[in-house]
C-alpha cells in the first residue's frame, strides 16, 4: 500500500488545525452573541409584558401577556391610522416592545402562530425585542389555555369612555396593582397637561395615582423620589422613564413622587 507523502500529511494536519481553530472561534462568537441577546432581552416571566403589533408603523394589535395568571389579552385596533409613535402621548399606552409584521400577515392571527412567525421572520420583521424574547413569548402563549385568551375590538380614536376601562383591564400590570403604592406626579415643565399624560400611562398600567399637580417653578431634570422600601413599582418606573430613583427620609403626600422636568420635553414614553 502506498503511504501518504510526509508533506501531504503535514498539510492535512495544518488544515485540520486551522479548521478546529475556526470552529472554536465561531463557537465562542456564538456564545458571546447569545449572552448579549439574553442580556438585552426585555421579557421577565414573573411580570406582565405588552407588545404592539404594527404594519407600516400603524398599530394593529396590542397583546398583553400576563404570566401570573397565566393569560393573554389581545386588543384589536379597529382604527386604520394610529401611528405607533402616538400610542403613549395620545392614548396612554406604553408597550414594552413592538413587532412590525409583513404585508401578507393577516390581522387577527392567533398569538402563538404570530409569535412563531416573528421568530421565523427575525431577519425581515423590524422589532425592538430579541429573538430570545420572541421564543419565550411563543412558549408562554402555547401554555395558555383558550379560556384564558381574550380578544377585544376597540377604537382608540372614538373617545368612548368604555375604551379606557377596556385598556386598564387589559394592560394592568398585576405586580404594580398588587403593590398599590401611592404616586404623586408634579409637572415642573411649561407644557400644560404633561402630568396628566404621564398619569394616564401609569393608570393604564395599574398604578395608584393620588395627585397630579403643577410646580410653581420649572425644573431642568426629572426625578423620582420614594419613601420606604424599594419595590417592583419603583424598578418599573425607573425603566420606563430612564431615571434613577432616590430614597428620601421624610414621607411626602405619596410614597413615590415623580417630578417631570424640562429634559422630558420630547419624550416618547408618555
Tab-separated table of C-alpha atoms in Angstrom:
chain	number	residue	atom	x	y	z
A	1	UNK	CA	0.000	0.000	0.000
A	2	UNK	CA	1.278	3.405	-0.942
A	3	UNK	CA	1.828	5.676	2.082
A	4	UNK	CA	0.936	9.367	2.078
A	5	UNK	CA	3.857	11.639	1.471
A	6	UNK	CA	5.154	13.468	4.596
A	7	UNK	CA	4.376	16.874	3.017
A	8	UNK	CA	0.790	15.836	2.234
A	9	UNK	CA	0.291	14.501	5.751
A	10	UNK	CA	1.627	17.720	7.267
A	11	UNK	CA	-0.697	19.820	5.054
A	12	UNK	CA	-3.710	17.804	6.207
A	13	UNK	CA	-2.729	18.285	9.848
A	14	UNK	CA	-2.364	22.046	9.270
A	15	UNK	CA	-5.758	22.161	7.529
A	16	UNK	CA	-7.477	20.302	10.369
A	17	UNK	CA	-5.769	22.542	12.915
A	18	UNK	CA	-6.987	25.686	11.152
A	19	UNK	CA	-10.465	24.157	10.824
A	20	UNK	CA	-10.527	23.403	14.544
A	21	UNK	CA	-9.438	26.962	15.360
A	22	UNK	CA	-12.153	28.401	13.101
A	23	UNK	CA	-14.821	26.167	14.724
A	24	UNK	CA	-13.675	27.222	18.198
A	25	UNK	CA	-13.727	30.928	17.252
A	26	UNK	CA	-17.176	30.613	15.670
A	27	UNK	CA	-18.411	28.777	18.774
A	28	UNK	CA	-17.016	31.471	21.082
A	29	UNK	CA	-18.573	34.173	18.882
A	30	UNK	CA	-21.998	32.462	19.018
A	31	UNK	CA	-21.775	32.073	22.793
A	32	UNK	CA	-20.893	35.770	23.233
A	33	UNK	CA	-23.709	36.785	20.888
A	34	UNK	CA	-26.141	34.535	22.776
A	35	UNK	CA	-25.124	36.061	26.117
A	36	UNK	CA	-25.542	39.554	24.652
A	37	UNK	CA	-29.024	38.714	23.324
A	38	UNK	CA	-30.074	37.304	26.700
A	39	UNK	CA	-28.772	40.426	28.474
A	40	UNK	CA	-30.725	42.650	26.053
A	41	UNK	CA	-33.966	40.682	26.480
A	42	UNK	CA	-36.956	42.541	27.928
A	43	UNK	CA	-39.479	39.846	28.840
A	44	UNK	CA	-39.488	38.945	32.522
A	45	UNK	CA	-41.508	35.765	33.006
A	46	UNK	CA	-42.513	36.964	36.501
A	47	UNK	CA	-44.227	40.162	35.356
A	48	UNK	CA	-46.642	41.375	32.687
A	49	UNK	CA	-45.338	42.244	29.224
A	50	UNK	CA	-47.000	44.185	26.410
A	51	UNK	CA	-46.267	44.040	22.679
A	52	UNK	CA	-47.633	46.306	19.928
A	53	UNK	CA	-48.160	44.617	16.564
A	54	UNK	CA	-47.740	47.124	13.749
A	55	UNK	CA	-47.938	47.179	9.974
A	56	UNK	CA	-46.366	50.087	8.085
A	57	UNK	CA	-45.805	51.697	11.519
A	58	UNK	CA	-49.571	51.717	12.184
A	59	UNK	CA	-50.838	49.836	15.255
A	60	UNK	CA	-52.979	46.783	14.529
A	61	UNK	CA	-52.986	44.976	17.876
A	62	UNK	CA	-51.822	45.344	21.459
A	63	UNK	CA	-51.002	41.998	23.069
A	64	UNK	CA	-50.657	41.836	26.857
A	65	UNK	CA	-49.019	38.737	28.344
A	66	UNK	CA	-49.932	38.039	31.985
A	67	UNK	CA	-47.600	35.296	33.337
A	68	UNK	CA	-49.003	35.357	36.861
A	69	UNK	CA	-52.481	34.204	35.785
A	70	UNK	CA	-51.416	32.939	33.148
A	71	UNK	CA	-53.432	34.755	30.467
A	72	UNK	CA	-53.193	36.758	27.252
A	73	UNK	CA	-55.275	39.835	26.392
A	74	UNK	CA	-55.448	40.983	22.777
A	75	UNK	CA	-56.712	44.446	21.866
A	76	UNK	CA	-57.521	44.550	18.152
A	77	UNK	CA	-57.367	48.168	16.977
A	78	UNK	CA	-60.172	48.967	14.554
A	79	UNK	CA	-58.670	52.335	13.556
A	80	UNK	CA	-56.514	52.190	10.423
A	81	UNK	CA	-54.205	55.134	11.042
A	82	UNK	CA	-52.977	55.048	14.631
A	83	UNK	CA	-49.183	55.513	14.485
A	84	UNK	CA	-47.078	53.554	16.944
A	85	UNK	CA	-45.281	56.778	17.900
A	86	UNK	CA	-48.595	58.275	19.136
A	87	UNK	CA	-49.609	55.424	21.459
A	88	UNK	CA	-48.136	56.871	24.642
A	89	UNK	CA	-48.818	60.574	24.062
A	90	UNK	CA	-52.345	60.329	22.655
A	91	UNK	CA	-53.716	57.116	24.165
A	92	UNK	CA	-51.736	56.441	27.348
A	93	UNK	CA	-50.325	53.130	26.103
A	94	UNK	CA	-46.632	52.367	26.521
A	95	UNK	CA	-45.825	48.882	25.213
A	96	UNK	CA	-42.665	47.108	26.326
A	97	UNK	CA	-41.868	46.417	22.679
A	98	UNK	CA	-43.202	46.212	19.151
A	99	UNK	CA	-43.098	43.842	16.190
A	100	UNK	CA	-43.748	45.157	12.689
A	101	UNK	CA	-45.243	42.305	10.699
A	102	UNK	CA	-45.057	41.691	6.972
A	103	UNK	CA	-47.603	42.899	4.427
A	104	UNK	CA	-49.046	39.415	3.923
A	105	UNK	CA	-49.618	38.729	7.616
A	106	UNK	CA	-53.363	38.810	8.314
A	107	UNK	CA	-54.583	40.886	11.245
A	108	UNK	CA	-56.066	38.707	13.983
A	109	UNK	CA	-53.581	35.860	13.600
A	110	UNK	CA	-53.537	33.529	16.611
A	111	UNK	CA	-50.955	34.780	19.146
A	112	UNK	CA	-48.979	31.533	19.159
A	113	UNK	CA	-48.869	31.465	15.356
A	114	UNK	CA	-47.938	35.146	15.269
A	115	UNK	CA	-45.045	34.694	17.695
A	116	UNK	CA	-43.829	31.700	15.679
A	117	UNK	CA	-43.896	33.825	12.508
A	118	UNK	CA	-41.988	36.560	14.330
A	119	UNK	CA	-39.230	34.049	15.119
A	120	UNK	CA	-39.157	32.727	11.545
A	121	UNK	CA	-39.046	36.263	10.104
A	122	UNK	CA	-36.485	37.617	12.577
A	123	UNK	CA	-34.281	38.883	9.763
A	124	UNK	CA	-37.050	40.731	7.898
A	125	UNK	CA	-39.589	41.871	10.519
A	126	UNK	CA	-38.484	45.026	12.303
A	127	UNK	CA	-38.808	44.951	16.106
A	128	UNK	CA	-37.175	46.101	19.331
A	129	UNK	CA	-37.325	42.766	21.160
A	130	UNK	CA	-34.789	39.964	20.880
A	131	UNK	CA	-35.303	36.550	19.316
A	132	UNK	CA	-34.909	35.191	22.859
A	133	UNK	CA	-37.903	37.323	23.939
A	134	UNK	CA	-39.965	36.118	20.990
A	135	UNK	CA	-39.111	32.476	21.652
A	136	UNK	CA	-40.097	32.792	25.322
A	137	UNK	CA	-43.338	34.601	24.437
A	138	UNK	CA	-44.052	31.833	21.919
A	139	UNK	CA	-43.600	29.147	24.588
A	140	UNK	CA	-45.696	31.131	27.056
A	141	UNK	CA	-48.548	31.614	24.569
A	142	UNK	CA	-48.590	27.869	23.887
A	143	UNK	CA	-49.015	27.209	27.614
A	144	UNK	CA	-52.057	29.496	27.985
A	145	UNK	CA	-55.410	27.751	27.651
A	146	UNK	CA	-58.019	29.010	25.191
A	147	UNK	CA	-60.284	30.102	28.056
A	148	UNK	CA	-57.567	32.476	29.275
A	149	UNK	CA	-57.092	34.181	25.914
A	150	UNK	CA	-59.344	37.191	25.343
A	151	UNK	CA	-59.805	39.431	22.296
A	152	UNK	CA	-61.398	42.893	22.401
A	153	UNK	CA	-62.050	45.038	19.321
A	154	UNK	CA	-61.631	48.711	20.217
A	155	UNK	CA	-61.400	52.106	18.570
A	156	UNK	CA	-58.796	54.334	20.188
A	157	UNK	CA	-59.915	57.493	18.401
A	158	UNK	CA	-63.605	57.138	19.235
A	159	UNK	CA	-63.257	58.694	22.717
A	160	UNK	CA	-65.714	56.098	24.041
A	161	UNK	CA	-65.427	56.090	27.880
A	162	UNK	CA	-65.688	52.304	27.917
A	163	UNK	CA	-62.412	52.087	25.971
A	164	UNK	CA	-60.492	53.435	28.979
A	165	UNK	CA	-61.910	50.640	31.138
A	166	UNK	CA	-61.040	48.061	28.497
A	167	UNK	CA	-57.478	49.413	28.256
A	168	UNK	CA	-56.973	49.368	32.014
A	169	UNK	CA	-58.347	45.842	32.356
A	170	UNK	CA	-56.100	44.541	29.594
A	171	UNK	CA	-52.919	46.494	30.334
A	172	UNK	CA	-52.824	46.475	34.144
A	173	UNK	CA	-49.527	45.154	35.409
A	174	UNK	CA	-50.681	42.916	38.250
A	175	UNK	CA	-47.470	43.336	40.240
A	176	UNK	CA	-47.903	47.124	40.270
A	177	UNK	CA	-51.605	46.817	41.113
A	178	UNK	CA	-50.887	44.395	43.968
A	179	UNK	CA	-48.249	46.698	45.498
A	180	UNK	CA	-50.751	49.604	45.282
A	181	UNK	CA	-48.058	52.157	46.129
A	182	UNK	CA	-49.298	55.763	46.106
A	183	UNK	CA	-47.765	58.005	43.441
A	184	UNK	CA	-47.728	61.791	43.148
A	185	UNK	CA	-46.871	63.445	39.815
A	186	UNK	CA	-45.566	67.025	39.659
A	187	UNK	CA	-45.374	68.787	36.308
A	188	UNK	CA	-42.308	71.050	36.531
A	189	UNK	CA	-42.318	71.946	32.831
A	190	UNK	CA	-44.038	74.690	30.859
A	191	UNK	CA	-46.137	72.133	28.934
A	192	UNK	CA	-49.759	72.132	30.059
A	193	UNK	CA	-51.180	68.661	30.684
A	194	UNK	CA	-47.801	66.906	30.813
A	195	UNK	CA	-48.536	65.456	34.240
A	196	UNK	CA	-51.933	64.159	33.097
A	197	UNK	CA	-50.301	62.413	30.155
A	198	UNK	CA	-47.976	60.507	32.461
A	199	UNK	CA	-50.836	59.838	34.866
A	200	UNK	CA	-52.859	58.219	32.077
A	201	UNK	CA	-49.978	55.940	31.117
A	202	UNK	CA	-49.377	54.847	34.713
A	203	UNK	CA	-53.094	54.399	35.437
A	204	UNK	CA	-53.382	52.062	32.458
A	205	UNK	CA	-50.507	50.093	33.966
A	206	UNK	CA	-52.403	49.699	37.237
A	207	UNK	CA	-50.602	52.370	39.279
A	208	UNK	CA	-52.229	54.187	42.197
A	209	UNK	CA	-52.054	57.893	41.261
A	210	UNK	CA	-53.188	60.023	44.196
A	211	UNK	CA	-52.316	63.503	42.931
A	212	UNK	CA	-51.251	65.341	39.776
A	213	UNK	CA	-50.091	68.921	40.297
A	214	UNK	CA	-48.094	71.710	38.672
A	215	UNK	CA	-44.928	73.117	40.222
A	216	UNK	CA	-44.577	76.860	40.758
A	217	UNK	CA	-41.201	76.830	39.006
A	218	UNK	CA	-39.868	74.759	36.151
A	219	UNK	CA	-37.153	72.183	36.788
A	220	UNK	CA	-34.352	71.179	34.442
A	221	UNK	CA	-34.140	67.477	35.278
A	222	UNK	CA	-36.829	64.915	36.067
A	223	UNK	CA	-36.613	62.989	39.336
A	224	UNK	CA	-38.153	60.007	41.086
A	225	UNK	CA	-38.134	60.030	44.885
A	226	UNK	CA	-39.509	57.347	47.134
A	227	UNK	CA	-40.110	56.805	50.823
A	228	UNK	CA	-39.837	53.349	52.385
A	229	UNK	CA	-38.656	50.132	50.814
A	230	UNK	CA	-37.594	49.648	47.223
A	231	UNK	CA	-40.207	47.855	45.118
A	232	UNK	CA	-41.061	46.478	41.703
A	233	UNK	CA	-43.123	49.621	41.037
A	234	UNK	CA	-40.028	51.780	41.512
A	235	UNK	CA	-37.997	49.480	39.302
A	236	UNK	CA	-40.646	49.672	36.570
A	237	UNK	CA	-40.812	53.476	36.793
A	238	UNK	CA	-37.044	53.740	36.528
A	239	UNK	CA	-37.086	51.560	33.421
A	240	UNK	CA	-39.997	53.414	31.844
A	241	UNK	CA	-38.693	56.938	32.453
A	242	UNK	CA	-34.960	56.282	32.340
A	243	UNK	CA	-34.462	57.962	35.725
A	244	UNK	CA	-32.671	56.579	38.759
A	245	UNK	CA	-34.842	56.780	41.868
A	246	UNK	CA	-33.557	58.341	45.099
A	247	UNK	CA	-34.712	57.400	48.580
A	248	UNK	CA	-35.921	60.174	50.893
A	249	UNK	CA	-36.180	60.100	54.678
A	250	UNK	CA	-39.378	62.123	55.118
A	251	UNK	CA	-42.653	60.911	53.618
A	252	UNK	CA	-44.428	63.423	51.360
A	253	UNK	CA	-48.048	63.149	50.168
A	254	UNK	CA	-47.345	59.855	48.400
A	255	UNK	CA	-44.834	57.031	48.724
A	256	UNK	CA	-43.398	57.892	45.290
A	257	UNK	CA	-43.023	61.416	43.883
A	258	UNK	CA	-42.301	61.831	40.170
A	259	UNK	CA	-41.257	65.328	39.125
A	260	UNK	CA	-41.264	65.898	35.368
A	261	UNK	CA	-38.549	68.285	34.280
A	262	UNK	CA	-37.689	70.008	31.020
A	263	UNK	CA	-35.430	67.126	29.995
A	264	UNK	CA	-38.631	65.213	29.106
A	265	UNK	CA	-39.920	67.814	26.624
A	266	UNK	CA	-39.544	65.449	23.668
A	267	UNK	CA	-40.167	62.172	25.425
A	268	UNK	CA	-41.875	59.259	23.677
A	269	UNK	CA	-42.601	57.500	26.978
A	270	UNK	CA	-45.828	59.414	27.718
